[in-house]
Each structure stands twice: as C-alpha cells, then as structure tokens.
C-alpha cells in the first residue's frame, strides 16, 4: 500500500448539491516483481467536501443543510432491475431533483456503481443500505432451525 498527500491549493472548489464540483485523479504505477513487470493505472473522480453537524443540524462545507429525501425500494417495474448506466441514472436524478429532492435513501439495497457516479455529477446525497430482513439479536432466532441457529450464534 502506498500513501501520499496531494496538495489541492487554496482555490479548491468544494462539492455540494448546489455546486457538485468533481476532480479527477489519475495514478500510474510501474514496478517489477521477480516474474513480471507490473503496470497499473487507476482513474478516480472525487469531490472535496466536509459533511458534519452544526448543533443538531446537518451541514456541508460549513452550511446548514436539510436532507429533503425520498425512499427508494429498488422498484423498477419495466426491467425488474435498476439501470446500470450513468446516462439513465442522470435522467432519473434530473426528474427527482426537479421536485426539490436532494437525498435518496436506498431502503435495504445498494444501487449499482452508475448511480453513485451520477449522484456525484448531479449533486445528490445517497444513503445506500445493506439488505436486511428480520430481527436482530437472539429473539429473532426463535423461528430458525436448531442447526442454523447454532451456526449463527457460535
């Protein structure tokens, strides 16, 4: 693993829903192992921002913000699955933003990478969740067979 600090300068623009400025970082790595030459390249888009609290309010980059959100249960009736391309997500997010929404809670699912990329481009806050159906803790294990229950709690 390599770690380095990249100075951004004094004129860095911060990402927010109103100014979704993105930067692009390209990293090239060249090296040798005993058996082969190694060449790798990674390009990453990223935004600079500080998401924090001011008192009991959320804030981004020092400005109070209100998460005006919607629930998204991964309902895509025409296809049965979410779109996998950035262009379609930008179309969806444009409609959502036209209603004044700035936040999407993906209830019990994680959208594809294209959704994250589109949200970065469009200035949309995204809250993906891990799938979870059922209770938490020992009481939720009552209706599970003994062998399965034993493997879960040991």
Tab-separated table of C-alpha atoms in Angstrom:
chain	number	residue	atom	x	y	z
A	1	UNK	CA	0.000	0.000	0.000
A	2	UNK	CA	1.195	3.478	-0.859
A	3	UNK	CA	0.064	6.635	0.843
A	4	UNK	CA	0.685	10.194	-0.256
A	5	UNK	CA	-0.712	13.689	0.218
A	6	UNK	CA	-1.770	15.638	-2.822
A	7	UNK	CA	-1.895	19.402	-2.208
A	8	UNK	CA	-5.104	20.886	-3.660
A	9	UNK	CA	-4.115	24.554	-3.249
A	10	UNK	CA	-6.115	27.463	-1.883
A	11	UNK	CA	-8.612	27.629	-4.771
A	12	UNK	CA	-10.108	24.179	-4.299
A	13	UNK	CA	-13.847	24.112	-5.006
A	14	UNK	CA	-15.972	22.167	-2.562
A	15	UNK	CA	-18.646	19.660	-3.667
A	16	UNK	CA	-22.259	20.204	-2.631
A	17	UNK	CA	-25.739	19.736	-4.041
A	18	UNK	CA	-25.573	23.302	-5.392
A	19	UNK	CA	-22.028	23.069	-6.750
A	20	UNK	CA	-21.143	19.435	-7.495
A	21	UNK	CA	-17.532	20.112	-8.487
A	22	UNK	CA	-15.590	16.944	-9.218
A	23	UNK	CA	-11.880	16.431	-9.670
A	24	UNK	CA	-10.149	13.607	-11.495
A	25	UNK	CA	-7.117	11.795	-10.132
A	26	UNK	CA	-5.077	9.522	-12.384
A	27	UNK	CA	-2.492	7.264	-10.758
A	28	UNK	CA	0.043	5.251	-12.736
A	29	UNK	CA	2.082	2.543	-11.082
A	30	UNK	CA	5.015	0.753	-12.643
A	31	UNK	CA	7.078	-1.836	-10.875
A	32	UNK	CA	8.706	-5.221	-11.145
A	33	UNK	CA	8.235	-8.499	-9.394
A	34	UNK	CA	10.579	-11.457	-9.700
A	35	UNK	CA	8.478	-12.799	-12.565
A	36	UNK	CA	6.984	-9.841	-14.399
A	37	UNK	CA	6.795	-6.133	-14.981
A	38	UNK	CA	3.713	-4.592	-13.351
A	39	UNK	CA	1.864	-1.644	-14.852
A	40	UNK	CA	-1.378	-0.391	-13.348
A	41	UNK	CA	-3.494	2.717	-13.903
A	42	UNK	CA	-6.440	3.904	-11.836
A	43	UNK	CA	-8.600	6.935	-12.627
A	44	UNK	CA	-10.929	8.214	-9.916
A	45	UNK	CA	-13.403	11.093	-9.818
A	46	UNK	CA	-13.850	12.680	-6.410
A	47	UNK	CA	-15.267	15.741	-4.715
A	48	UNK	CA	-13.880	17.656	-1.769
A	49	UNK	CA	-16.450	18.243	0.970
A	50	UNK	CA	-16.965	18.213	4.711
A	51	UNK	CA	-20.215	16.659	5.917
A	52	UNK	CA	-20.693	17.418	9.610
A	53	UNK	CA	-23.130	18.844	12.140
A	54	UNK	CA	-23.760	22.327	13.468
A	55	UNK	CA	-25.662	21.863	16.707
A	56	UNK	CA	-28.469	19.462	15.816
A	57	UNK	CA	-28.396	20.224	12.075
A	58	UNK	CA	-26.511	18.520	9.269
A	59	UNK	CA	-24.050	20.752	7.454
A	60	UNK	CA	-21.955	20.510	4.352
A	61	UNK	CA	-18.897	22.706	3.984
A	62	UNK	CA	-19.963	24.872	6.920
A	63	UNK	CA	-23.505	25.495	5.630
A	64	UNK	CA	-26.565	24.008	7.346
A	65	UNK	CA	-28.423	21.667	5.034
A	66	UNK	CA	-31.728	19.855	5.177
A	67	UNK	CA	-31.883	16.396	3.649
A	68	UNK	CA	-35.019	16.547	1.523
A	69	UNK	CA	-35.266	12.891	0.706
A	70	UNK	CA	-37.187	10.072	-0.759
A	71	UNK	CA	-37.364	6.382	-0.067
A	72	UNK	CA	-36.197	4.144	-2.891
A	73	UNK	CA	-37.098	0.474	-2.627
A	74	UNK	CA	-35.423	-0.598	-5.900
A	75	UNK	CA	-38.731	-0.758	-7.758
A	76	UNK	CA	-38.035	-0.844	-11.480
A	77	UNK	CA	-41.168	-2.482	-12.943
A	78	UNK	CA	-40.219	-2.198	-16.620
A	79	UNK	CA	-36.949	-4.095	-16.257
A	80	UNK	CA	-37.043	-5.764	-12.841
A	81	UNK	CA	-33.616	-4.349	-12.017
A	82	UNK	CA	-32.020	-0.889	-11.647
A	83	UNK	CA	-30.260	0.730	-14.610
A	84	UNK	CA	-26.558	0.026	-14.884
A	85	UNK	CA	-25.535	3.085	-16.935
A	86	UNK	CA	-24.772	6.619	-15.780
A	87	UNK	CA	-26.874	8.259	-18.510
A	88	UNK	CA	-30.085	6.612	-17.308
A	89	UNK	CA	-29.331	7.494	-13.678
A	90	UNK	CA	-28.757	11.126	-14.665
A	91	UNK	CA	-32.174	11.084	-16.353
A	92	UNK	CA	-33.786	9.650	-13.188
A	93	UNK	CA	-31.953	12.075	-10.882
A	94	UNK	CA	-32.907	15.063	-13.038
A	95	UNK	CA	-36.582	14.192	-12.508
A	96	UNK	CA	-36.052	13.646	-8.775
A	97	UNK	CA	-34.172	16.960	-8.374
A	98	UNK	CA	-36.957	18.803	-10.229
A	99	UNK	CA	-39.148	18.057	-7.187
A	100	UNK	CA	-36.614	19.661	-4.833
A	101	UNK	CA	-35.271	16.361	-3.522
A	102	UNK	CA	-31.561	16.227	-2.660
A	103	UNK	CA	-31.319	12.874	-0.853
A	104	UNK	CA	-32.184	9.282	-1.733
A	105	UNK	CA	-32.406	6.551	0.886
A	106	UNK	CA	-31.979	3.190	-0.819
A	107	UNK	CA	-34.001	1.045	1.564
A	108	UNK	CA	-32.437	-2.402	2.012
A	109	UNK	CA	-30.422	-2.292	-1.197
A	110	UNK	CA	-27.277	-0.814	-2.640
A	111	UNK	CA	-27.561	0.723	-6.108
A	112	UNK	CA	-25.024	-0.031	-8.849
A	113	UNK	CA	-21.855	1.985	-9.317
A	114	UNK	CA	-23.524	4.034	-12.072
A	115	UNK	CA	-25.924	5.532	-9.505
A	116	UNK	CA	-23.042	6.685	-7.296
A	117	UNK	CA	-21.291	8.280	-10.279
A	118	UNK	CA	-24.492	10.046	-11.375
A	119	UNK	CA	-25.167	11.299	-7.832
A	120	UNK	CA	-21.659	12.767	-7.682
A	121	UNK	CA	-22.248	14.519	-11.015
A	122	UNK	CA	-25.741	15.763	-10.116
A	123	UNK	CA	-25.092	16.837	-6.506
A	124	UNK	CA	-27.352	14.251	-4.892
A	125	UNK	CA	-26.796	12.728	-1.434
A	126	UNK	CA	-27.173	8.940	-1.459
A	127	UNK	CA	-27.769	6.644	1.515
A	128	UNK	CA	-27.381	3.002	0.469
A	129	UNK	CA	-28.294	0.319	2.975
A	130	UNK	CA	-27.306	-3.285	3.368
A	131	UNK	CA	-30.105	-5.750	2.721
A	132	UNK	CA	-31.766	-6.723	5.979
A	133	UNK	CA	-34.947	-8.659	6.502
A	134	UNK	CA	-35.884	-9.741	10.002
A	135	UNK	CA	-34.920	-9.004	13.548
A	136	UNK	CA	-31.622	-8.540	15.252
A	137	UNK	CA	-30.472	-10.482	18.275
A	138	UNK	CA	-31.325	-13.775	19.920
A	139	UNK	CA	-35.106	-13.250	19.952
A	140	UNK	CA	-35.137	-13.204	16.154
A	141	UNK	CA	-33.517	-16.675	16.125
A	142	UNK	CA	-36.565	-18.406	17.664
A	143	UNK	CA	-38.080	-19.366	14.295
A	144	UNK	CA	-34.816	-20.648	12.806
A	145	UNK	CA	-33.986	-24.357	12.801
A	146	UNK	CA	-31.637	-25.578	15.541
A	147	UNK	CA	-28.642	-26.354	13.237
A	148	UNK	CA	-28.901	-22.938	11.584
A	149	UNK	CA	-29.431	-21.165	14.920
A	150	UNK	CA	-26.347	-22.892	16.356
A	151	UNK	CA	-24.180	-21.844	13.398
A	152	UNK	CA	-25.352	-18.220	13.673
A	153	UNK	CA	-24.654	-17.760	17.387
A	154	UNK	CA	-21.481	-19.829	17.779
